[in-house]
Every structure is written in structure tokens, then in C-alpha cells.
Amino acid sequence: MDANQWMPLARLWEQSRNSVFAHLLAGVADFHKAEDLLQDVAVSAAENFHKYDHDRPFRSWVLGIARNHLLMYYRRHKSDRLVFGETVMAQIADGLEAVAVSDGRREALRACLQSLDEDQRRLVDMRYSAGMTIADIATQLQRTQVSLKTALHRLRVKLEACIRRRLAQESLPQ
């Protein structure tokens, strides 16, 4: 392919990259593993771009490639604790097609997570990074499941508000 033939792929990839990354991150719950998988998906998309049907949405096509890479990842890492089935992955993909997560939003989330106190960060890490169930966290922290669900809900609301504030500040003229 010459440079002019790569331009459509590059443009479509940039429009879909964040959705693909969010899908992968949701699937593996590890930022660095998701980044590695994202590179693999980009290579596969480039190698197979000639097979892409331009009458269909590119994001759906490339999310299908991402799903395949996640399934291969799961097969290689069967002993890992956090493994989603195809049904859950399809639901995640459907949700991600509707919402593209921007790089700015991801950076804002990182900053907002740092603003949490140690106990709040630990709770978020246990639930979303380690993939622990509410019941497991409740047992470990000796708290009720209801109190944990409430705390996690409040943390999600707090993080969303923080992200919105940061993004609004970034969009203001300097």
C-alpha cells in the first residue's frame, strides 16, 4: 500500500481507537495488557484492511477484531481470575460502540483516581483492577455488601464529576 492508501485506514483507526482500547481494557482489566492488545489489533486491522467492507461501520469491524484478540488472550491465560464469556464481551462491545472514550477522559480518570484517599483507591482497585466480587471485598474488609455497593456507587459518581470538571477546565481557552 502506498501512503494514499493508508490515509483512510489511519483516519478510521483514529476515530475508533479509543473505543477499541476501552473494550480491551474492560476485557483484561490491566492497562498495559490492554495497550499491548491494542497494538495487536492495529496490526491485524492494517493487515486485513483490504477485507474491510466500506459499506459497514469501521468501528464494528475493528471491535470484532478486538473481540477475536481478547478470545485468543483468554485461551492463552485460562488460569487468570478475570475472564469474560463471549456474551459479556458482546455486551461490552455493544456499549462501547455507542460511547467512545477519549484520551483526555482517560487522563482525567487517572488524575481523579489519584485524588481519592487511600481507602477509596484501594476499594476501586479491589473491584476494578483485581476484579474481586462485592462478596469477596466484603469478606476481606469485614463490611456489608450493601455498604460496599453504596460506597462504590458514590465513588463512581465522584469520579464522573471529577472527570467532567477536568474536561471542562481543559476546554477553556488558556
Short mmCIF file of C-alpha atoms in Angstrom, two decimals:
data_model
loop_
_atom_site.label_atom_id
_atom_site.label_comp_id
_atom_site.label_asym_id
_atom_site.label_seq_id
_atom_site.Cartn_x
_atom_site.Cartn_y
_atom_site.Cartn_z
CA MET A 1 0.00 0.00 0.00
CA ASP A 2 1.25 3.46 -0.78
CA ALA A 3 0.80 6.46 1.53
CA ASN A 4 -2.52 7.50 -0.06
CA GLN A 5 -3.99 4.06 0.55
CA TRP A 6 -3.07 4.20 4.26
CA MET A 7 -4.86 7.50 4.85
CA PRO A 8 -8.41 6.05 5.05
CA LEU A 9 -7.22 3.37 7.48
CA ALA A 10 -5.38 5.92 9.63
CA ARG A 11 -8.41 8.22 9.77
CA LEU A 12 -10.82 5.39 10.61
CA TRP A 13 -8.43 3.93 13.18
CA GLU A 14 -8.06 7.26 14.99
CA GLN A 15 -11.85 7.61 15.16
CA SER A 16 -12.22 4.12 16.64
CA ARG A 17 -9.02 3.69 18.64
CA ASN A 18 -10.45 4.84 21.96
CA SER A 19 -13.48 2.56 21.70
CA VAL A 20 -11.22 -0.38 20.88
CA PHE A 21 -8.94 0.44 23.81
CA ALA A 22 -11.88 0.76 26.20
CA HIS A 23 -13.20 -2.60 25.00
CA LEU A 24 -9.82 -4.25 25.55
CA LEU A 25 -9.34 -2.60 28.94
CA ALA A 26 -12.76 -3.78 30.05
CA GLY A 27 -11.83 -7.26 28.90
CA VAL A 28 -8.43 -7.63 30.57
CA ALA A 29 -8.70 -5.04 33.39
CA ASP A 30 -5.00 -4.23 33.03
CA PHE A 31 -3.91 -1.01 31.33
CA HIS A 32 -0.60 -2.34 30.00
CA LYS A 33 -2.04 -5.61 28.71
CA ALA A 34 -4.82 -3.63 27.01
CA GLU A 35 -2.22 -1.40 25.34
CA ASP A 36 -0.34 -4.48 24.08
CA LEU A 37 -3.56 -5.94 22.73
CA LEU A 38 -4.43 -2.60 21.12
CA GLN A 39 -1.19 -2.76 19.14
CA ASP A 40 -2.00 -6.31 18.07
CA VAL A 41 -5.47 -5.21 16.93
CA ALA A 42 -3.96 -2.28 14.98
CA VAL A 43 -1.59 -4.64 13.18
CA SER A 44 -4.43 -7.06 12.37
CA ALA A 45 -6.63 -4.21 11.12
CA ALA A 46 -3.82 -2.97 8.87
CA GLU A 47 -3.08 -6.46 7.54
CA ASN A 48 -6.75 -7.16 6.85
CA PHE A 49 -7.91 -3.70 5.77
CA HIS A 50 -8.30 -4.97 2.21
CA LYS A 51 -11.07 -7.29 3.54
CA TYR A 52 -12.98 -4.45 5.21
CA ASP A 53 -16.43 -3.80 3.68
CA HIS A 54 -16.63 0.01 3.41
CA ASP A 55 -20.44 -0.18 3.45
CA ARG A 56 -20.32 -1.26 7.10
CA PRO A 57 -19.16 0.76 10.12
CA PHE A 58 -15.41 0.50 10.62
CA ARG A 59 -15.76 0.63 14.42
CA SER A 60 -17.91 -2.52 14.41
CA TRP A 61 -15.41 -4.27 12.15
CA VAL A 62 -12.38 -3.36 14.25
CA LEU A 63 -14.21 -4.21 17.51
CA GLY A 64 -14.78 -7.66 16.00
CA ILE A 65 -11.03 -7.96 15.53
CA ALA A 66 -10.55 -6.81 19.13
CA ARG A 67 -13.02 -9.45 20.35
CA ASN A 68 -11.04 -12.12 18.49
CA HIS A 69 -7.80 -10.92 20.08
CA LEU A 70 -9.43 -11.00 23.52
CA LEU A 71 -10.65 -14.54 22.95
CA MET A 72 -7.13 -15.58 21.93
CA TYR A 73 -5.80 -13.82 25.03
CA TYR A 74 -8.28 -15.69 27.24
CA ARG A 75 -7.26 -19.02 25.72
CA ARG A 76 -3.60 -18.26 26.48
CA HIS A 77 -4.41 -17.11 30.04
CA LYS A 78 -7.08 -19.58 31.13
CA SER A 79 -5.82 -19.62 34.71
CA ASP A 80 -6.26 -15.85 35.16
CA ARG A 81 -9.07 -14.93 37.54
CA LEU A 82 -10.84 -12.40 35.34
CA VAL A 83 -12.23 -13.98 32.19
CA PHE A 84 -15.44 -12.90 30.48
CA GLY A 85 -17.51 -15.11 28.25
CA GLU A 86 -18.47 -14.23 24.70
CA THR A 87 -21.92 -12.98 25.80
CA VAL A 88 -20.44 -10.49 28.24
CA MET A 89 -17.85 -9.42 25.67
CA ALA A 90 -20.62 -8.83 23.12
CA GLN A 91 -22.50 -6.70 25.65
CA ILE A 92 -19.35 -4.70 26.39
CA ALA A 93 -18.72 -4.22 22.68
CA ASP A 94 -22.29 -3.03 22.11
CA GLY A 95 -21.93 -0.48 24.86
CA LEU A 96 -18.56 0.70 23.60
CA GLU A 97 -19.82 1.21 20.08
CA ALA A 98 -22.20 3.82 21.48
CA VAL A 99 -19.61 5.60 23.62
CA ALA A 100 -16.07 6.44 22.54
CA VAL A 101 -13.71 7.06 25.42
CA SER A 102 -11.33 9.91 24.59
CA ASP A 103 -7.68 10.10 25.57
CA GLY A 104 -8.49 13.23 27.56
CA ARG A 105 -11.14 11.36 29.51
CA ARG A 106 -8.67 8.57 30.30
CA GLU A 107 -6.08 11.08 31.51
CA ALA A 108 -8.74 12.84 33.58
CA LEU A 109 -9.71 9.50 35.13
CA ARG A 110 -6.09 8.81 36.08
CA ALA A 111 -5.81 12.22 37.75
CA CYS A 112 -9.16 11.80 39.50
CA LEU A 113 -8.17 8.38 40.81
CA GLN A 114 -5.07 9.97 42.33
CA SER A 115 -7.29 12.49 44.14
CA LEU A 116 -9.05 9.70 46.06
CA ASP A 117 -7.88 8.87 49.55
CA GLU A 118 -6.03 5.61 50.14
CA ASP A 119 -9.09 3.64 51.29
CA GLN A 120 -11.16 4.80 48.31
CA ARG A 121 -8.37 3.93 45.87
CA ARG A 122 -7.98 0.52 47.49
CA LEU A 123 -11.69 -0.16 47.09
CA VAL A 124 -11.63 0.87 43.42
CA ASP A 125 -8.51 -1.25 42.83
CA MET A 126 -10.04 -4.29 44.51
CA ARG A 127 -13.21 -4.08 42.46
CA TYR A 128 -11.97 -2.93 39.06
CA SER A 129 -8.27 -3.80 38.82
CA ALA A 130 -8.25 -7.04 40.77
CA GLY A 131 -11.76 -7.95 39.60
CA MET A 132 -12.88 -9.03 43.03
CA THR A 133 -16.57 -9.61 43.62
CA ILE A 134 -18.53 -7.47 46.07
CA ALA A 135 -18.86 -10.55 48.30
CA ASP A 136 -15.08 -11.13 48.31
CA ILE A 137 -14.37 -7.49 49.12
CA ALA A 138 -16.98 -7.51 51.87
CA THR A 139 -15.37 -10.54 53.45
CA GLN A 140 -11.87 -9.11 53.21
CA LEU A 141 -12.82 -5.67 54.53
CA GLN A 142 -15.39 -7.00 57.02
CA ARG A 143 -18.13 -4.78 55.64
CA THR A 144 -21.61 -5.49 54.35
CA GLN A 145 -22.21 -5.91 50.66
CA VAL A 146 -24.83 -3.15 50.76
CA SER A 147 -22.34 -0.68 52.26
CA LEU A 148 -19.78 -1.59 49.59
CA LYS A 149 -22.27 -1.19 46.76
CA THR A 150 -23.21 2.21 48.14
CA ALA A 151 -19.56 3.23 48.54
CA LEU A 152 -18.69 2.11 45.01
CA HIS A 153 -21.69 3.95 43.59
CA ARG A 154 -20.64 7.13 45.39
CA LEU A 155 -17.08 6.72 44.14
CA ARG A 156 -18.27 6.29 40.55
CA VAL A 157 -20.41 9.44 40.87
CA LYS A 158 -17.48 11.32 42.43
CA LEU A 159 -15.08 10.18 39.70
CA GLU A 160 -17.54 11.09 36.93
CA ALA A 161 -17.99 14.58 38.40
CA CYS A 162 -14.23 14.99 38.71
CA ILE A 163 -13.71 13.87 35.10
CA ARG A 164 -16.36 16.30 33.87
CA ARG A 165 -14.73 19.16 35.80
CA ARG A 166 -11.28 18.36 34.45
CA LEU A 167 -12.52 18.07 30.88
CA ALA A 168 -14.43 21.36 31.20
CA GLN A 169 -11.27 23.06 32.53
CA GLU A 170 -9.20 21.68 29.64
CA SER A 171 -11.66 23.00 27.08
CA LEU A 172 -11.50 26.56 28.44
CA PRO A 173 -9.29 28.95 26.46
CA GLN A 174 -5.94 29.47 28.16
#
